[in-house]
CSV table of N, CA and C in Angstrom, one decimal:
chain,number,residue,atom,x,y,z
G,1,MET,N,0.7,-1.1,0.0
G,1,MET,CA,-0.2,0.0,0.0
G,1,MET,C,0.9,1.1,-0.1
G,2,SER,N,0.8,1.9,-0.7
G,2,SER,CA,1.5,3.4,-1.0
G,2,SER,C,1.0,4.2,-0.2
G,3,GLN,N,1.8,5.2,0.5
G,3,GLN,CA,1.4,6.3,1.3
G,3,GLN,C,1.4,7.5,0.5
G,4,ILE,N,0.6,8.4,0.7
G,4,ILE,CA,0.7,9.7,0.1
G,4,ILE,C,1.9,10.6,1.1
G,5,PRO,N,2.8,11.3,0.4
G,5,PRO,CA,3.7,11.9,1.1
G,5,PRO,C,3.2,13.5,1.9
G,6,PHE,N,3.7,13.4,2.9
G,6,PHE,CA,3.0,14.4,3.9
G,6,PHE,C,3.5,15.9,3.3
G,7,SER,N,2.4,16.5,3.0
G,7,SER,CA,2.6,18.1,2.6
G,7,SER,C,2.3,18.9,3.5
G,8,THR,N,3.2,19.9,3.8
G,8,THR,CA,3.2,20.9,4.7
G,8,THR,C,2.5,22.4,4.3
G,9,ASP,N,2.1,22.4,3.0
G,9,ASP,CA,1.6,23.5,2.5
G,9,ASP,C,0.4,24.0,3.3
G,10,TRP,N,-0.5,23.0,3.8
G,10,TRP,CA,-1.7,23.5,4.5
G,10,TRP,C,-1.3,24.1,6.0
G,11,LEU,N,-0.2,23.7,6.5
G,11,LEU,CA,0.4,24.4,7.8
G,11,LEU,C,0.5,26.0,7.6
G,12,LYS,N,0.7,26.5,6.4
G,12,LYS,CA,1.0,27.9,6.3
G,12,LYS,C,-0.1,28.8,6.7
G,13,GLN,N,-1.2,28.1,6.7
G,13,GLN,CA,-2.6,29.1,7.2
G,13,GLN,C,-2.4,29.4,8.7
G,14,PHE,N,-1.5,28.6,9.7
G,14,PHE,CA,-1.4,28.8,11.0
G,14,PHE,C,-0.4,29.6,11.1
G,15,SER,N,-0.8,31.1,11.3
G,15,SER,CA,0.4,31.8,11.4
G,15,SER,C,0.3,32.5,12.9
G,16,ASP,N,-0.7,32.2,13.5
G,16,ASP,CA,-0.8,32.6,15.0
G,16,ASP,C,-0.3,31.8,15.9
G,17,PRO,N,0.9,32.2,16.6
G,17,PRO,CA,1.4,30.9,17.4
G,17,PRO,C,0.5,30.7,18.8
G,18,TYR,N,-0.1,31.9,19.3
G,18,TYR,CA,-0.8,31.6,20.4
G,18,TYR,C,-2.1,30.7,20.1
G,19,ALA,N,-2.7,30.8,19.0
G,19,ALA,CA,-3.7,29.8,18.4
G,19,ALA,C,-3.5,28.6,18.4
G,20,VAL,N,-2.1,28.2,17.7
G,20,VAL,CA,-1.5,27.0,17.4
G,20,VAL,C,-1.2,26.5,18.8
G,21,LEU,N,-0.9,27.1,19.7
G,21,LEU,CA,-0.7,26.5,21.3
G,21,LEU,C,-1.9,26.5,22.1
G,22,GLY,N,-2.9,27.2,21.7
G,22,GLY,CA,-3.9,27.2,22.6
G,22,GLY,C,-3.9,28.3,23.7
G,23,LEU,N,-3.1,29.3,23.6
G,23,LEU,CA,-2.8,30.3,24.6
G,23,LEU,C,-3.5,31.8,24.3
G,24,SER,N,-3.8,32.4,25.5
G,24,SER,CA,-4.2,33.8,25.3
G,24,SER,C,-2.9,34.6,25.0
G,25,VAL,N,-3.3,35.8,24.2
G,25,VAL,CA,-2.2,36.7,24.0
G,25,VAL,C,-1.5,37.4,25.2
G,26,SER,N,-2.2,37.2,26.5
G,26,SER,CA,-1.6,37.7,27.4
G,26,SER,C,-0.9,36.7,28.6
G,27,ALA,N,-0.7,35.5,28.0
G,27,ALA,CA,0.2,34.4,28.4
G,27,ALA,C,1.5,34.8,28.7
G,28,ASP,N,1.9,34.5,30.0
G,28,ASP,CA,3.5,34.7,30.4
G,28,ASP,C,4.5,33.7,30.1
G,29,ASP,N,5.6,33.7,30.3
G,29,ASP,CA,6.6,32.9,29.8
G,29,ASP,C,6.5,31.5,30.6
G,30,ARG,N,6.0,31.5,31.7
G,30,ARG,CA,5.7,30.3,32.3
G,30,ARG,C,4.7,29.3,31.7
G,31,ARG,N,3.4,30.2,31.6
G,31,ARG,CA,2.5,29.6,30.7
G,31,ARG,C,2.8,29.3,29.3
G,32,VAL,N,3.5,29.9,28.4
G,32,VAL,CA,3.9,29.3,27.3
G,32,VAL,C,4.6,28.5,27.2
G,33,LEU,N,5.7,28.3,28.1
G,33,LEU,CA,6.5,26.7,28.4
G,33,LEU,C,5.6,25.7,29.0
G,34,LYS,N,4.6,25.9,29.7
G,34,LYS,CA,3.9,24.8,30.2
G,34,LYS,C,2.9,24.2,29.3
G,35,ARG,N,2.7,25.0,28.5
G,35,ARG,CA,1.6,24.6,27.4
G,35,ARG,C,2.4,24.0,26.2
G,36,TYR,N,3.5,24.5,25.9
G,36,TYR,CA,4.4,23.9,24.9
G,36,TYR,C,4.7,22.3,25.3
G,37,ARG,N,4.9,22.2,26.8
G,37,ARG,CA,5.5,21.0,27.1
G,37,ARG,C,4.4,19.8,27.2
G,38,THR,N,3.1,20.5,27.3
G,38,THR,CA,2.1,19.8,27.2
G,38,THR,C,1.6,19.1,26.1
G,39,VAL,N,1.8,20.0,24.9
G,39,VAL,CA,1.3,19.7,23.6
G,39,VAL,C,2.6,18.8,23.0
G,40,ALA,N,3.7,19.2,23.7
G,40,ALA,CA,4.9,18.2,23.0
G,40,ALA,C,4.9,16.9,23.5
G,41,LYS,N,4.3,16.6,24.9
G,41,LYS,CA,4.2,15.3,25.3
G,41,LYS,C,2.9,14.7,24.5
G,42,LEU,N,2.0,15.2,24.1
G,42,LEU,CA,1.0,14.7,23.2
G,42,LEU,C,1.5,14.2,22.1
G,43,LEU,N,2.4,14.9,21.5
G,43,LEU,CA,2.8,14.4,20.1
G,43,LEU,C,4.1,13.8,20.2
G,44,HIS,N,4.6,13.3,21.3
G,44,HIS,CA,5.8,12.7,21.1
G,44,HIS,C,5.9,11.4,20.6
G,45,PRO,N,6.7,11.1,20.0
G,45,PRO,CA,6.9,9.6,19.3
G,45,PRO,C,6.6,8.4,20.2
G,46,ASP,N,7.3,8.6,21.5
G,46,ASP,CA,6.9,7.4,22.2
G,46,ASP,C,5.4,7.3,22.7
G,47,GLY,N,4.7,8.2,22.5
G,47,GLY,CA,3.0,7.9,22.8
G,47,GLY,C,2.6,7.4,21.5
G,48,TYR,N,3.5,7.1,20.5
G,48,TYR,CA,2.8,6.4,19.3
G,48,TYR,C,3.7,5.1,18.7
G,49,VAL,N,4.2,4.7,20.0
G,49,VAL,CA,4.8,3.3,19.6
G,49,VAL,C,3.9,2.4,18.9
G,50,THR,N,2.5,2.1,19.5
G,50,THR,CA,1.7,1.0,18.9
G,50,THR,C,1.0,1.4,17.6
G,51,ALA,N,1.1,2.6,17.4
G,51,ALA,CA,0.3,3.3,16.4
G,51,ALA,C,0.7,3.1,15.1
G,52,GLU,N,0.0,3.3,14.1
G,52,GLU,CA,0.3,3.3,12.6
G,52,GLU,C,1.4,4.0,12.2
G,53,PRO,N,2.3,3.6,11.3
G,53,PRO,CA,3.6,4.6,11.2
G,53,PRO,C,2.8,5.9,10.5
G,54,ALA,N,1.9,5.7,9.7
G,54,ALA,CA,1.1,7.2,9.3
G,54,ALA,C,0.8,8.1,10.4
G,55,ASP,N,0.4,7.4,11.5
G,55,ASP,CA,0.2,8.4,12.8
G,55,ASP,C,1.2,8.9,13.3
G,56,ARG,N,2.1,8.2,13.7
G,56,ARG,CA,3.6,8.5,14.1
G,56,ARG,C,4.2,9.6,13.3
G,57,GLU,N,4.1,9.5,12.0
G,57,GLU,CA,4.7,10.6,10.9
G,57,GLU,C,3.8,11.7,11.3
G,58,LEU,N,2.6,11.8,11.2
G,58,LEU,CA,1.7,12.9,11.3
G,58,LEU,C,2.1,13.5,12.5
G,59,ALA,N,2.0,12.9,13.8
G,59,ALA,CA,2.4,13.8,15.2
G,59,ALA,C,3.9,14.2,14.8
G,60,SER,N,4.8,13.5,14.5
G,60,SER,CA,6.1,13.9,14.2
G,60,SER,C,5.9,15.4,13.3
G,61,GLN,N,5.6,15.3,12.3
G,61,GLN,CA,5.3,16.4,11.4
G,61,GLN,C,4.8,17.5,12.0
G,62,LEU,N,3.5,17.1,12.7
G,62,LEU,CA,2.6,18.5,13.3
G,62,LEU,C,3.8,19.1,14.3
G,63,PHE,N,4.6,18.4,15.1
G,63,PHE,CA,5.2,18.7,16.1
G,63,PHE,C,6.6,19.6,15.5
G,64,ALA,N,7.1,19.3,14.5
G,64,ALA,CA,8.1,19.9,13.5
G,64,ALA,C,7.7,21.0,13.0
G,65,HIS,N,6.7,21.0,12.3
G,65,HIS,CA,6.0,22.1,11.5
G,65,HIS,C,5.3,23.0,11.9
G,66,LEU,N,4.7,22.6,13.1
G,66,LEU,CA,3.4,23.5,13.6
G,66,LEU,C,3.8,24.1,15.1
G,67,ILE,N,4.1,23.2,16.0
G,67,ILE,CA,4.1,23.4,17.4
G,67,ILE,C,5.6,24.0,17.8
G,68,SER,N,6.5,23.4,17.1
G,68,SER,CA,8.0,23.8,17.5
G,68,SER,C,8.2,25.3,17.0
G,69,PRO,N,7.8,25.6,15.8
G,69,PRO,CA,7.9,27.1,15.4
G,69,PRO,C,7.0,28.0,16.0
G,70,ALA,N,5.9,27.7,16.5
G,70,ALA,CA,5.2,28.5,17.2
G,70,ALA,C,5.9,28.8,18.7
G,71,TYR,N,6.3,27.8,19.3
G,71,TYR,CA,6.9,28.2,20.5
G,71,TYR,C,8.2,28.9,20.4
G,72,GLN,N,9.0,28.6,19.1
G,72,GLN,CA,10.1,29.4,19.1
G,72,GLN,C,9.8,30.9,18.8
G,73,LYS,N,8.5,31.3,18.2
G,73,LYS,CA,8.2,32.7,18.1
G,73,LYS,C,7.9,33.4,19.5
G,74,LEU,N,7.4,32.3,20.4
G,74,LEU,CA,6.8,32.9,21.7
G,74,LEU,C,7.7,32.9,22.7
G,75,LYS,N,8.8,32.1,22.6
G,75,LYS,CA,9.8,32.0,23.6
G,75,LYS,C,10.8,33.3,23.9
G,76,GLN,N,10.9,33.9,23.0
G,76,GLN,CA,12.0,35.1,23.1
G,76,GLN,C,10.9,36.6,23.3
G,77,ASP,N,11.2,37.2,24.1
G,77,ASP,CA,10.3,38.6,24.2
G,77,ASP,C,10.3,39.3,22.9
G,78,LYS,N,11.5,39.4,22.0
G,78,LYS,CA,11.3,40.1,20.8
G,78,LYS,C,10.4,39.6,19.9
G,79,ASP,N,10.6,38.2,19.7
G,79,ASP,CA,9.6,37.5,18.7
G,79,ASP,C,8.3,37.3,19.2
G,80,ARG,N,8.0,37.4,20.4
G,80,ARG,CA,6.6,37.6,21.0
G,80,ARG,C,6.2,38.9,20.7
G,81,ALA,N,6.9,40.2,20.9
G,81,ALA,CA,6.4,41.5,20.2
G,81,ALA,C,5.9,41.4,19.2
G,82,GLU,N,6.8,40.8,18.2
G,82,GLU,CA,6.7,40.8,16.8
G,82,GLU,C,5.4,40.0,16.4
G,83,SER,N,5.1,38.9,17.0
G,83,SER,CA,4.0,38.2,17.0
G,83,SER,C,2.6,39.0,17.1
G,84,LEU,N,2.8,39.7,18.5
G,84,LEU,CA,1.4,40.3,18.8
G,84,LEU,C,1.6,41.6,17.8
G,85,ALA,N,2.4,42.3,17.2
G,85,ALA,CA,2.2,43.4,16.5
G,85,ALA,C,1.6,42.9,15.3
G,86,LEU,N,2.0,41.7,14.7
G,86,LEU,CA,1.4,41.1,13.4
G,86,LEU,C,0.1,40.7,13.7
G,87,LEU,N,-0.4,40.2,14.8
G,87,LEU,CA,-1.9,40.0,15.0
G,87,LEU,C,-2.7,41.2,15.1
G,88,ARG,N,-2.0,42.3,15.6
G,88,ARG,CA,-2.7,43.5,15.7
G,88,ARG,C,-3.0,44.0,14.1
G,89,VAL,N,-2.2,44.1,13.4
G,89,VAL,CA,-2.3,44.5,12.2
G,89,VAL,C,-3.3,43.7,11.5
G,90,GLN,N,-3.3,42.3,11.6
G,90,GLN,CA,-4.4,41.6,11.0
G,90,GLN,C,-5.5,41.9,11.6
G,91,VAL,N,-5.8,41.9,12.8
G,91,VAL,CA,-7.2,42.4,13.1
G,91,VAL,C,-7.5,43.9,12.9
G,92,ARG,N,-6.8,44.5,12.8
G,92,ARG,CA,-7.0,46.0,12.1
G,92,ARG,C,-7.5,45.7,10.6
G,93,ARG,N,-7.0,45.2,9.8
G,93,ARG,CA,-7.2,45.0,8.5
G,93,ARG,C,-8.7,44.1,8.4
G,94,THR,N,-8.9,43.2,9.4
G,94,THR,CA,-10.4,42.4,9.3
G,94,THR,C,-11.4,43.6,9.7
G,95,ILE,N,-11.1,44.4,10.8
G,95,ILE,CA,-12.1,45.3,11.1
G,95,ILE,C,-12.4,46.4,9.9
G,96,VAL,N,-11.2,46.8,9.2
G,96,VAL,CA,-11.5,48.0,8.3
G,96,VAL,C,-12.1,47.2,7.0
G,97,LYS,N,-11.9,46.0,6.8
G,97,LYS,CA,-12.7,45.3,5.6
G,97,LYS,C,-14.1,45.2,5.9
G,98,SER,N,-14.3,44.7,7.1
G,98,SER,CA,-15.8,44.5,7.5
G,98,SER,C,-16.6,45.9,7.7
G,99,LEU,N,-15.9,46.9,8.1
G,99,LEU,CA,-16.4,48.3,8.1
G,99,LEU,C,-16.7,48.8,6.6
G,100,TYR,N,-15.7,48.5,5.6
G,100,TYR,CA,-16.0,48.7,4.4
G,100,TYR,C,-17.2,48.0,3.8
G,101,ARG,N,-17.0,47.0,3.9
G,101,ARG,CA,-18.1,46.1,3.4
G,101,ARG,C,-19.4,46.5,4.0
G,102,PHE,N,-19.4,47.0,5.2
G,102,PHE,CA,-20.9,47.3,5.9
G,102,PHE,C,-21.2,48.7,5.0
G,103,LYS,N,-20.2,49.6,4.9
G,103,LYS,CA,-20.7,50.8,4.3
G,103,LYS,C,-21.0,50.6,2.9
G,104,VAL,N,-20.4,49.9,2.2
G,104,VAL,CA,-20.9,49.5,0.7
G,104,VAL,C,-22.2,49.1,0.5
G,105,ASP,N,-22.5,48.1,1.5
G,105,ASP,CA,-23.8,47.3,1.4
G,105,ASP,C,-24.9,48.0,2.1
G,106,TRP,N,-24.7,48.9,3.0
G,106,TRP,CA,-25.5,49.4,3.8
G,106,TRP,C,-26.6,50.4,3.0
G,107,PRO,N,-26.3,51.1,2.0
G,107,PRO,CA,-27.4,52.2,1.6
G,107,PRO,C,-28.1,51.1,0.5
G,108,ASN,N,-27.8,50.1,0.0
G,108,ASN,CA,-28.1,49.3,-0.8
G,108,ASN,C,-29.3,48.3,-0.3
G,109,SER,N,-29.1,48.2,1.1
G,109,SER,CA,-30.0,47.1,1.8
G,109,SER,C,-31.5,47.7,2.2
G,110,TYR,N,-31.7,49.0,2.0
G,110,TYR,CA,-33.2,49.5,2.2
G,110,TYR,C,-33.7,49.9,0.8
């Protein structure tokens, strides 16, 4: 049975390291580390000894391409500040787009 190679293209949509780790943006260093360790334990290869090889590979790839990079972005104060700034920009863009759509649609809705 042939296996489809693991593609990491879909992981690119997960740009928010806080969401990836399930953290609040106000999480402190201790909370970030604790959450990272919890998720790392869930995806550790030792937990998949009896699992199918595809499951072990998926857990390994998720950790390597999603969880670890998210933690790397949050463990340093400078990188964490950059992540927060990027999130703020994304939120502002979303709000502006929503307001613009509302203004464009509003006169035509009556």
